[in-house]
PDB file of C-alpha atoms in Angstrom:
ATOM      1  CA  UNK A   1     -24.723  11.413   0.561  1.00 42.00           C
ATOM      2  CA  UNK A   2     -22.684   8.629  -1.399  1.00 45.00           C
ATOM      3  CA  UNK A   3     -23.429  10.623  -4.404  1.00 49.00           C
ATOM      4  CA  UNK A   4     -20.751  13.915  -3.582  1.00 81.00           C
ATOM      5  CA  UNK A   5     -17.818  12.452  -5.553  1.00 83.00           C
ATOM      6  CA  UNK A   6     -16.051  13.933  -2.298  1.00 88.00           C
ATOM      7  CA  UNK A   7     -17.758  11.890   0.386  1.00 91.00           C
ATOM      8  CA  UNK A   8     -17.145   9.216  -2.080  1.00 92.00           C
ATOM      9  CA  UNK A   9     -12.900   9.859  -2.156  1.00 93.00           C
ATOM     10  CA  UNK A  10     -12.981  10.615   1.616  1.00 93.00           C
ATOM     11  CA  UNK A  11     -14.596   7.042   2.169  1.00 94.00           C
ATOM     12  CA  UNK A  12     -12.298   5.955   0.172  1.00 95.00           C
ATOM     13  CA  UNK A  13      -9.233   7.096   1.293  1.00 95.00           C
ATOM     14  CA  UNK A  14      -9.917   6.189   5.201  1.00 96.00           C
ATOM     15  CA  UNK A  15     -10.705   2.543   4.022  1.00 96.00           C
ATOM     16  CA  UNK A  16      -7.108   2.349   2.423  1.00 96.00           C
ATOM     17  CA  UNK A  17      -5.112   4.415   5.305  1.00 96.00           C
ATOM     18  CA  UNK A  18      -7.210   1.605   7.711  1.00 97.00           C
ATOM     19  CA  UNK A  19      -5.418  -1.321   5.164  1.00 96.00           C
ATOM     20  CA  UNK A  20      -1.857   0.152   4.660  1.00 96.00           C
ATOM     21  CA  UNK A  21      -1.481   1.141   8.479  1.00 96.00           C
ATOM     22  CA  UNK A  22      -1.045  -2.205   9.994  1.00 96.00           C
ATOM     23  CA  UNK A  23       0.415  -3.408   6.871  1.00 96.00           C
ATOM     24  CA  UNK A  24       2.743  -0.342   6.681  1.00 95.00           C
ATOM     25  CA  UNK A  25       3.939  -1.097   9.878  1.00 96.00           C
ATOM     26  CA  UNK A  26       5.200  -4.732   8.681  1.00 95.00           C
ATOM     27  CA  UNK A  27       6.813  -3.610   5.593  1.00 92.00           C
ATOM     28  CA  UNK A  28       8.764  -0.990   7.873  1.00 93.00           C
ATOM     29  CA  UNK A  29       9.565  -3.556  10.503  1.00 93.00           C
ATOM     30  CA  UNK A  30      10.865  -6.262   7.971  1.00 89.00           C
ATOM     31  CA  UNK A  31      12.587  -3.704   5.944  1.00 85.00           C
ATOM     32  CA  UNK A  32      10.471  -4.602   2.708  1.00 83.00           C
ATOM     33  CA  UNK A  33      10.199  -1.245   1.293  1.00 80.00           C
ATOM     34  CA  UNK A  34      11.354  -2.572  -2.097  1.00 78.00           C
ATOM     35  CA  UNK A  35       9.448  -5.057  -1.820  1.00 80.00           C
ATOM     36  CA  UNK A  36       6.231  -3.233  -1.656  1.00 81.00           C
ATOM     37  CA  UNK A  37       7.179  -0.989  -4.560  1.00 83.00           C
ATOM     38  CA  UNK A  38       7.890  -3.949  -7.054  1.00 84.00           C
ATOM     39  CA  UNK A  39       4.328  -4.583  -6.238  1.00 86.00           C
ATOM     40  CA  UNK A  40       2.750  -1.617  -6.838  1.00 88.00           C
ATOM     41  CA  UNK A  41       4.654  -1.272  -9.976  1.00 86.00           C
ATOM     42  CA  UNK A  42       3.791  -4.135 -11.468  1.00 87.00           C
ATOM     43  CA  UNK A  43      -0.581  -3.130 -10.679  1.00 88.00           C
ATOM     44  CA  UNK A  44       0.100  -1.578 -14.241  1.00 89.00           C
ATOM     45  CA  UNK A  45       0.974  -4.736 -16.024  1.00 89.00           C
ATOM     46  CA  UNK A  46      -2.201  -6.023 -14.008  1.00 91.00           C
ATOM     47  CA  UNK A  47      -4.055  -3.039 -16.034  1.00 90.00           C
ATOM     48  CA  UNK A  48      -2.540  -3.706 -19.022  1.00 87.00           C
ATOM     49  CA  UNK A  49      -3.635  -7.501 -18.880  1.00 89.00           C
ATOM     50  CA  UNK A  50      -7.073  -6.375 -17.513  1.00 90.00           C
ATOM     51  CA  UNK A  51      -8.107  -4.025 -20.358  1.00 86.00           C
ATOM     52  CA  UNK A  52      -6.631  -6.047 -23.201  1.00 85.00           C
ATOM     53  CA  UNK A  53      -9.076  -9.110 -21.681  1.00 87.00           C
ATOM     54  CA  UNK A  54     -11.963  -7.040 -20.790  1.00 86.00           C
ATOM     55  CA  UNK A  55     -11.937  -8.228 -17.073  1.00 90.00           C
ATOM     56  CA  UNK A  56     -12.334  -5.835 -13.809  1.00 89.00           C
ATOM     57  CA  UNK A  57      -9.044  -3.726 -13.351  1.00 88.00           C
ATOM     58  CA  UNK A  58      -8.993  -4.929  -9.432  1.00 89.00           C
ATOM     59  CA  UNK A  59      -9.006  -8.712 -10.765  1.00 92.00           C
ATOM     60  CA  UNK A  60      -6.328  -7.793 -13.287  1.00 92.00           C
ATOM     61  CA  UNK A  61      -3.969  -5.433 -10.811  1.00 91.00           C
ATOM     62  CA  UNK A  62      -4.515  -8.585  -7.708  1.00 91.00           C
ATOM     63  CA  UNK A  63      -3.607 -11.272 -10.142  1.00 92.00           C
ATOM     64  CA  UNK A  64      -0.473  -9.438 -11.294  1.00 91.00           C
ATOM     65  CA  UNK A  65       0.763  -7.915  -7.911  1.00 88.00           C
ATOM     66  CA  UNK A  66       0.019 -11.436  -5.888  1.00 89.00           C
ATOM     67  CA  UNK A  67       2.072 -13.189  -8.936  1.00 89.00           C
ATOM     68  CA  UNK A  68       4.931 -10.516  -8.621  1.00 85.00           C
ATOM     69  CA  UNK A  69       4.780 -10.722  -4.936  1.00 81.00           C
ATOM     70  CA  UNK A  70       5.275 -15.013  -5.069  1.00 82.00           C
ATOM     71  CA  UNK A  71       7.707 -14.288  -7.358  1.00 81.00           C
ATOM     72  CA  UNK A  72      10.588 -11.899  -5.159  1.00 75.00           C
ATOM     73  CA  UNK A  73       9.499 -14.197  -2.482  1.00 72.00           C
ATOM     74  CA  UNK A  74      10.621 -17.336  -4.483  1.00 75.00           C
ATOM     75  CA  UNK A  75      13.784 -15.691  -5.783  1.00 72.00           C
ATOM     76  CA  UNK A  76      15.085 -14.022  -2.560  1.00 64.00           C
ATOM     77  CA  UNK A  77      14.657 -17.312  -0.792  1.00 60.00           C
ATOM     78  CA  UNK A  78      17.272 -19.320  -3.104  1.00 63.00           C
ATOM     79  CA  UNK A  79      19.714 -16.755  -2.584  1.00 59.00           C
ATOM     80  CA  UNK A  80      19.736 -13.948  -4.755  1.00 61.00           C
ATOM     81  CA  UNK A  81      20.477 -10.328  -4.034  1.00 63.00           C
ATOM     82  CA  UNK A  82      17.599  -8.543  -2.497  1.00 66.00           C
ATOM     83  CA  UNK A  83      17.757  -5.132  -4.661  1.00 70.00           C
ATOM     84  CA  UNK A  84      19.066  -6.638  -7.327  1.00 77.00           C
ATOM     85  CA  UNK A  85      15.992  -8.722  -7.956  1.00 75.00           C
ATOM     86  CA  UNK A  86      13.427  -5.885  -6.722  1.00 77.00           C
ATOM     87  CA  UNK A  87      14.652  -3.327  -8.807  1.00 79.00           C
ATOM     88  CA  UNK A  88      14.789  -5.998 -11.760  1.00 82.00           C
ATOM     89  CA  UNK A  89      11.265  -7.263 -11.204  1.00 81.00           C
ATOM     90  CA  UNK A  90       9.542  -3.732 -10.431  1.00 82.00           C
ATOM     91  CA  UNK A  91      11.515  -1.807 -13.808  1.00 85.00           C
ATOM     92  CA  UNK A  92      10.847  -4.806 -15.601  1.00 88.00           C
ATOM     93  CA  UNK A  93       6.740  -5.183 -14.815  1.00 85.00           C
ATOM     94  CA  UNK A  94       6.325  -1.042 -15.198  1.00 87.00           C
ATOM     95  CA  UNK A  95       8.156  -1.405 -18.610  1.00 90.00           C
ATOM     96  CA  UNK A  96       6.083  -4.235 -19.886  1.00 89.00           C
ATOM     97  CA  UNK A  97       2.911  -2.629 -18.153  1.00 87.00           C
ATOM     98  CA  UNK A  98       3.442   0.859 -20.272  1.00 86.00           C
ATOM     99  CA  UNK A  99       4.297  -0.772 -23.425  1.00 88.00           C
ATOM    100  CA  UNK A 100       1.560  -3.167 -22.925  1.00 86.00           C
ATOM    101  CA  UNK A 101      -1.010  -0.197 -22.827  1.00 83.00           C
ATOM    102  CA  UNK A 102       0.473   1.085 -26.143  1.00 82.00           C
ATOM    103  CA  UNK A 103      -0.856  -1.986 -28.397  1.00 83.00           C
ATOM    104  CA  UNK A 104      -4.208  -1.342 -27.358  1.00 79.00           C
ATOM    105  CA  UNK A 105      -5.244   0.974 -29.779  1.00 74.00           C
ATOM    106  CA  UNK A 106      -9.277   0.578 -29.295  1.00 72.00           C
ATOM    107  CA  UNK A 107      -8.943   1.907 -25.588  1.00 68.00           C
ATOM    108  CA  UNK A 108      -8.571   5.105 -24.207  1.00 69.00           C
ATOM    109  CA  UNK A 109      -6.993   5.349 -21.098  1.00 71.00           C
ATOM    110  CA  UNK A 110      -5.724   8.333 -19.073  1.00 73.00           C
ATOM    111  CA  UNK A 111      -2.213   6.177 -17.342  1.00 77.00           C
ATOM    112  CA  UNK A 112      -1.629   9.038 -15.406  1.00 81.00           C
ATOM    113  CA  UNK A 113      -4.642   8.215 -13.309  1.00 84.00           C
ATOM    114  CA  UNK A 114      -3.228   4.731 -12.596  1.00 87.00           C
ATOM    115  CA  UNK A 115       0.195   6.116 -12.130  1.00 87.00           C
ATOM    116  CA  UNK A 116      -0.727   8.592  -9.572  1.00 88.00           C
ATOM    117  CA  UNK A 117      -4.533   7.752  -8.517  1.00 88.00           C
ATOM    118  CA  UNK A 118      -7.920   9.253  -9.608  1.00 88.00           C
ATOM    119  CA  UNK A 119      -9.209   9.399  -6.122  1.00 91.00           C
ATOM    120  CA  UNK A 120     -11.739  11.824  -6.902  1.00 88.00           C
ATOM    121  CA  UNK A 121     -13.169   9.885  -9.800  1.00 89.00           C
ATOM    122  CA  UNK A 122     -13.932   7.167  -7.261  1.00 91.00           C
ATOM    123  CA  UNK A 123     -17.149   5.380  -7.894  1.00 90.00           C
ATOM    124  CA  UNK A 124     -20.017   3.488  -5.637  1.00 89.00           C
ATOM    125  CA  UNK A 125     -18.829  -0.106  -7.683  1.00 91.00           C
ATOM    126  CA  UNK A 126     -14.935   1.429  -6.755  1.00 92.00           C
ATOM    127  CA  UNK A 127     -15.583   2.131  -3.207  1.00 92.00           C
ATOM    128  CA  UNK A 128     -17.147  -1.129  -2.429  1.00 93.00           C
ATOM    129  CA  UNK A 129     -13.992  -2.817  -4.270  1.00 93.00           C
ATOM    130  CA  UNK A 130     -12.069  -0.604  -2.370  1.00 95.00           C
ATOM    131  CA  UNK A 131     -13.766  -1.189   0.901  1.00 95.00           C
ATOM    132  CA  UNK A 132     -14.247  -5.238   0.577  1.00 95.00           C
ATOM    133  CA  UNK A 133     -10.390  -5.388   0.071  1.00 95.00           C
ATOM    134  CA  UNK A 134      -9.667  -2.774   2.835  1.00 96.00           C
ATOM    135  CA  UNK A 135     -11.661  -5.341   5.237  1.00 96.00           C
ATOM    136  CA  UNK A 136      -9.980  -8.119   3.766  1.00 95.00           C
ATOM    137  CA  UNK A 137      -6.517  -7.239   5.082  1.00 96.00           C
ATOM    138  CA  UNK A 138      -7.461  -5.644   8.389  1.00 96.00           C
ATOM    139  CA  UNK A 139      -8.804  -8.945   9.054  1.00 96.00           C
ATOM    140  CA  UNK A 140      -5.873 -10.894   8.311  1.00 94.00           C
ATOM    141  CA  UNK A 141      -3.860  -8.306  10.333  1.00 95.00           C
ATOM    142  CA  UNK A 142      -6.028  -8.772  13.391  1.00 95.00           C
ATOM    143  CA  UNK A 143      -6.386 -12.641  12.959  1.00 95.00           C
ATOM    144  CA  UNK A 144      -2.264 -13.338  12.395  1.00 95.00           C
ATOM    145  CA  UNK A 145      -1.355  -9.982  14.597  1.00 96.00           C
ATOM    146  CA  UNK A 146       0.389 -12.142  17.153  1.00 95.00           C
ATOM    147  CA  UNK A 147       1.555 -14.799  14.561  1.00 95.00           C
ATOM    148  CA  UNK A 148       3.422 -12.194  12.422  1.00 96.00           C
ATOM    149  CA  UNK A 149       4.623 -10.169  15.228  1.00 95.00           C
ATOM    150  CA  UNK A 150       6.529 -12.996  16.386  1.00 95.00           C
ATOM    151  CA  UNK A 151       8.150 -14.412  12.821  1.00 93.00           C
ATOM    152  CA  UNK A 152       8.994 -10.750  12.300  1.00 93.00           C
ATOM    153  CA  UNK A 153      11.021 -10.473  15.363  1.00 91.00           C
ATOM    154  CA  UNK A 154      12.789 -14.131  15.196  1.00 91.00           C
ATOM    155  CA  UNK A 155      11.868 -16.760  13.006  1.00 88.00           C
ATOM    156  CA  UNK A 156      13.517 -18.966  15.481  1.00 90.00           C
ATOM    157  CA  UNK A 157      11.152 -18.043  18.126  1.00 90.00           C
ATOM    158  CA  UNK A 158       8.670 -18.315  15.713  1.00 91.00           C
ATOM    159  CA  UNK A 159       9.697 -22.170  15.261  1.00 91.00           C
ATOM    160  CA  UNK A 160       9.779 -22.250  19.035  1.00 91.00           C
ATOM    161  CA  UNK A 161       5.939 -21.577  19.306  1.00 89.00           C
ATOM    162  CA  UNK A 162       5.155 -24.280  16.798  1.00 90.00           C
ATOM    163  CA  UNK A 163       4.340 -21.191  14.061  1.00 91.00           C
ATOM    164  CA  UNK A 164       5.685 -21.131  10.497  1.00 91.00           C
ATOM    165  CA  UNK A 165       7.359 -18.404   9.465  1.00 89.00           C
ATOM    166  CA  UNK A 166       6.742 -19.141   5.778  1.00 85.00           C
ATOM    167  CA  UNK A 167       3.575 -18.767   5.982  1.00 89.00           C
ATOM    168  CA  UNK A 168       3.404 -15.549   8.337  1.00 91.00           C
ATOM    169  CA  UNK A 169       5.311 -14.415   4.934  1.00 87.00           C
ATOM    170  CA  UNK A 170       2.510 -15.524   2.297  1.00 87.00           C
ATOM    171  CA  UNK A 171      -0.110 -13.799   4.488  1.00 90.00           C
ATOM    172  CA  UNK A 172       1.969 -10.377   4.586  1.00 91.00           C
ATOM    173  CA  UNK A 173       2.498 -11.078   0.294  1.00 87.00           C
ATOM    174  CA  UNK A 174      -1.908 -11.647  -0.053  1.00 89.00           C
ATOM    175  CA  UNK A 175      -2.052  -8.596   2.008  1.00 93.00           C
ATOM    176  CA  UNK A 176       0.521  -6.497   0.058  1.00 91.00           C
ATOM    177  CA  UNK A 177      -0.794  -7.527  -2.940  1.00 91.00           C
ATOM    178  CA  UNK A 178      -4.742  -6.995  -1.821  1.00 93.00           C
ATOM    179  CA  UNK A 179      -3.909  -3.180  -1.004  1.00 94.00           C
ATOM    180  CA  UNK A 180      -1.611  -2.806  -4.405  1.00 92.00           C
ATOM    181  CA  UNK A 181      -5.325  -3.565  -5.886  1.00 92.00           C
ATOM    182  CA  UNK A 182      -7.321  -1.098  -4.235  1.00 92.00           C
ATOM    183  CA  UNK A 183      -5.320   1.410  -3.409  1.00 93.00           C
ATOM    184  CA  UNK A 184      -4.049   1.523  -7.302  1.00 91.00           C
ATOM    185  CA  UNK A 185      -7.526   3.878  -7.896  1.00 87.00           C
ATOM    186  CA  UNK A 186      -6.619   6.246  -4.767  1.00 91.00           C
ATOM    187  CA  UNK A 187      -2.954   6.995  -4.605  1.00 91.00           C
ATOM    188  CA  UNK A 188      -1.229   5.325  -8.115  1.00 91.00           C
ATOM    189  CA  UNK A 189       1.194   2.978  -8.507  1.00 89.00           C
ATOM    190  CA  UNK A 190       4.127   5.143  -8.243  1.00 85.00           C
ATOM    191  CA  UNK A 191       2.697   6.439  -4.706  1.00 90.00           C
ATOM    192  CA  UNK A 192       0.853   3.419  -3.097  1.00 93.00           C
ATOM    193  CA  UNK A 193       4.375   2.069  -1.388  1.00 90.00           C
ATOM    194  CA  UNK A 194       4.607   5.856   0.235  1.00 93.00           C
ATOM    195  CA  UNK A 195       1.102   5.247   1.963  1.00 94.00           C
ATOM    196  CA  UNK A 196       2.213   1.895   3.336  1.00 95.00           C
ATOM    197  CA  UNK A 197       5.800   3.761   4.331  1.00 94.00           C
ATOM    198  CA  UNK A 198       5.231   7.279   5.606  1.00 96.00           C
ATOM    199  CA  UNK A 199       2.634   7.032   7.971  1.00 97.00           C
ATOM    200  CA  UNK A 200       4.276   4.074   9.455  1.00 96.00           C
ATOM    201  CA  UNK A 201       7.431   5.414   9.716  1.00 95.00           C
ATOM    202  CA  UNK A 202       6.021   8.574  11.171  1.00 95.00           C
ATOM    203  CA  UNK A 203       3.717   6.381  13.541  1.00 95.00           C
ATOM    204  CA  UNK A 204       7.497   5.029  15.074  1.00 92.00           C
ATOM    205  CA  UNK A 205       8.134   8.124  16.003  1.00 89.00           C
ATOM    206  CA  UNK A 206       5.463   7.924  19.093  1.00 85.00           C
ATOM    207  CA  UNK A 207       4.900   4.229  19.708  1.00 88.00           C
ATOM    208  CA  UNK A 208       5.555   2.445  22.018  1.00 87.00           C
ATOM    209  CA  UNK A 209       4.192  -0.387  21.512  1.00 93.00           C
ATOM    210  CA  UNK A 210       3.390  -2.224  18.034  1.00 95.00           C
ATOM    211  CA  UNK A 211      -0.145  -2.175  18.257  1.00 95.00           C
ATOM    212  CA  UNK A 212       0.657   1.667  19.371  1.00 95.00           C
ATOM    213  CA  UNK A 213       2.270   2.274  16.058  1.00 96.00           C
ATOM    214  CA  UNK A 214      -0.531   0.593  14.110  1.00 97.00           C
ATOM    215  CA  UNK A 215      -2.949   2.611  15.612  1.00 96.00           C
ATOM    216  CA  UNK A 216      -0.991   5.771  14.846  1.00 96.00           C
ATOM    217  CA  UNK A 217      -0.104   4.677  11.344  1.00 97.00           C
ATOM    218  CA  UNK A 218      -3.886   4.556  10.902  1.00 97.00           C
ATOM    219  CA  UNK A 219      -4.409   8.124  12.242  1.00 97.00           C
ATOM    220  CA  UNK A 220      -1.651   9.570  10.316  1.00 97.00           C
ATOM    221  CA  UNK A 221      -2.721   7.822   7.032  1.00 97.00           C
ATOM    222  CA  UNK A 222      -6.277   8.835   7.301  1.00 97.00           C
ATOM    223  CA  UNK A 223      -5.355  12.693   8.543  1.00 97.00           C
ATOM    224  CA  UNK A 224      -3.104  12.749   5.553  1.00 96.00           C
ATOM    225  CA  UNK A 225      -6.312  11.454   3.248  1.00 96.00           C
ATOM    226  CA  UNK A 226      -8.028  14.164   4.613  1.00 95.00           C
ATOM    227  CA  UNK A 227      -5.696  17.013   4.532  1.00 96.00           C
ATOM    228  CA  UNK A 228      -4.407  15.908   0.987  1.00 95.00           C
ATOM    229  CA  UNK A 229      -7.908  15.919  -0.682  1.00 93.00           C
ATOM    230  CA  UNK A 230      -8.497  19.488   1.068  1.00 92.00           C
ATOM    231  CA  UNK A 231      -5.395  20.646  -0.239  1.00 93.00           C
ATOM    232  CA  UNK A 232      -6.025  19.389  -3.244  1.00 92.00           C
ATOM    233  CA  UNK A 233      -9.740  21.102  -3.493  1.00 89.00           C
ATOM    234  CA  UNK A 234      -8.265  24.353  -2.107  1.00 91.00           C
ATOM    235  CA  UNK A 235      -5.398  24.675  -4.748  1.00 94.00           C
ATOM    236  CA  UNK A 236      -6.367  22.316  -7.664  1.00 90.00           C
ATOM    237  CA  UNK A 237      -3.174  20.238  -7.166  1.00 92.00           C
ATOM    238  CA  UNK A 238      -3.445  16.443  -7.750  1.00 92.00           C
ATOM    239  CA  UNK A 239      -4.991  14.429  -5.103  1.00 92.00           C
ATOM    240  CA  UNK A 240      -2.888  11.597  -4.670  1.00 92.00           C
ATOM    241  CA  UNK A 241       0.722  13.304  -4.762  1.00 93.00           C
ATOM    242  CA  UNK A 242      -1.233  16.000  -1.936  1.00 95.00           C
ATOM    243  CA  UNK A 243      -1.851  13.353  -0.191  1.00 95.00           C
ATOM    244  CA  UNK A 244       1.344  11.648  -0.020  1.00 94.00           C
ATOM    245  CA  UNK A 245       2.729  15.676   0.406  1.00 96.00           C
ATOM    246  CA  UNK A 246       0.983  16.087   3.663  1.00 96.00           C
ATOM    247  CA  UNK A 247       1.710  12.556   4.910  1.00 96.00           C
ATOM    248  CA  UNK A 248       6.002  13.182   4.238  1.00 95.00           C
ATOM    249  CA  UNK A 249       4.761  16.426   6.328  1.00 96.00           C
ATOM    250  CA  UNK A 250       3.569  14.410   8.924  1.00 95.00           C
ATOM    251  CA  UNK A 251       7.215  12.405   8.883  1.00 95.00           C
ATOM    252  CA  UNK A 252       9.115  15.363   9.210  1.00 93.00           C
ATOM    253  CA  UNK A 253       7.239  16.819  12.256  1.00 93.00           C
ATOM    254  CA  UNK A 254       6.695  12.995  13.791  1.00 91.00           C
ATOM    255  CA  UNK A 255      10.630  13.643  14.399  1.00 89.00           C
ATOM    256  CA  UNK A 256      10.668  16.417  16.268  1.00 85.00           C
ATOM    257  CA  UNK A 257       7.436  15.693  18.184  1.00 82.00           C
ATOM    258  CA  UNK A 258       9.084  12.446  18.783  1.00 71.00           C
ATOM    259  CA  UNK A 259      12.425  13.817  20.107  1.00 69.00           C
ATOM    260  CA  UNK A 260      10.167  16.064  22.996  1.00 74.00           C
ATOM    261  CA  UNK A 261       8.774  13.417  24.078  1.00 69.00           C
ATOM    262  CA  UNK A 262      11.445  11.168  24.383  1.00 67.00           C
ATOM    263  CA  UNK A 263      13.161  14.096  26.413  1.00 70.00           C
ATOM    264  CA  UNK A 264       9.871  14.439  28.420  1.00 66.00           C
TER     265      UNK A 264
END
């Protein structure tokens, strides 16, 4: 079964919407959009560094994104402007990244493929990458879940329960930079931050509750997984931007689906 490159990309696909919908829901809540696209930006510095030393790509992308992450974290905490520093950073690492990939003459690579994901080229060795990591931050969603819900609402209150927020913060920064790694091979760089934004953002729409929202953020991401690779199948468009197509789909009818049932 594991052998239809298809089975393979849906399998995929779920195991990253399952990772960037709890996650997603975060990086809506603590307004770090930016934040999250620095990150995924910098994956193809990661690349860069990964081919040049012959070491795995996901090693490569995780040390990069989890060193960019630290990095916005350190500076926006002594002070300096927000966007100024993320759009600094993210520019900065895709520049570097690009030209990097240019003085490597002996290897081939297609950097449209890390740009805007090769989901369908997804291998066994990929998927259990992809997989392992997925896992990896679900399980620090469910076992901080409380923990970060609380910093993110008041870091006072957060202090008040004996938690510390800076820490809720480095957990959120592993996890962003865990799914910039494996969702680099499914969606791109330039598209993983609208996986971790849309289906959230669409998922607010009909919560009611946080843990409603992550569940729907789930549902949207991995209907938009689906949807996108059949779209892409059916019309020979580009799998990752299909996917990210149907899930800004799924925004735009979240708010009027939203509005009825508010009025209901």
């Amino acid at each position: 079964m594991l052998d239809d490159f298809m089975v393979r990309a849906l399998l995929a696909g779920l195991c990253v919407a399952a990772a960037t919908g709890p996650l997603g829901c975060f990086v809506v809540w603590r307004r770090m959009a930016y934040f999250g696209d620095a990150t995924a930006h910098a994956a193809i510095l990661g690349v860069a560094l990964a081919l040049a030393f012959s070491i795995s790509i996901f090693i490569g992308t995780l040390g990069v994104a989890l060193a960019m992450a630290l990095a916005i974290a350190a500076l926006t905490g002594r002070g300096w402007a927000v966007d100024t520093t993320l759009g600094v950073l993210a520019h900065s690492a895709l520049a570097f990244g690009l030209v990097a990939v240019s003085f490597l003459p002996n290897v081939r690579v297609d950097l449209s493929a890390f740009l805007f994901g090769d989901i369908l080229a997804v291998s066994r060795h990929d998927l259990a990458v992809i997989a392992g990591g997925s896992a990896l931050v679900v399980g620090l969603m469910v076992w901080r879940w409380s923990a970060l819900l609380t910093a993110t609402v008041s870091e006072d209150l957060a202090h008040a329960a004996g938690l510390r927020p800076a820490r809720e913060r480095l957990v959120l920064t592993l996890a962003l930079a865990v799914v910039v790694a494996v969702a680099l091979k499914v969606v791109g760089a330039l598209l993983i931050a609208a996986m971790l934004i849309v289906p959230a953002a669409a998922a607010r729409n009909f919560a009611r509750s946080p843990e409603a929202m992550a569940v729907w953020a789930v549902a949207i991401g991995a209907l938009s997984i689906w949807a996108g690779l059949r779209a892409s199948l059916i019309w020979d468009t580009p799998a990752g931007p299909s996917i990210v197509s149907v899930a800004a789909v799924a925004f735009a009818l979240s708010l009027s689906l939203g509005a009825l049932m508010r009025l209901r």
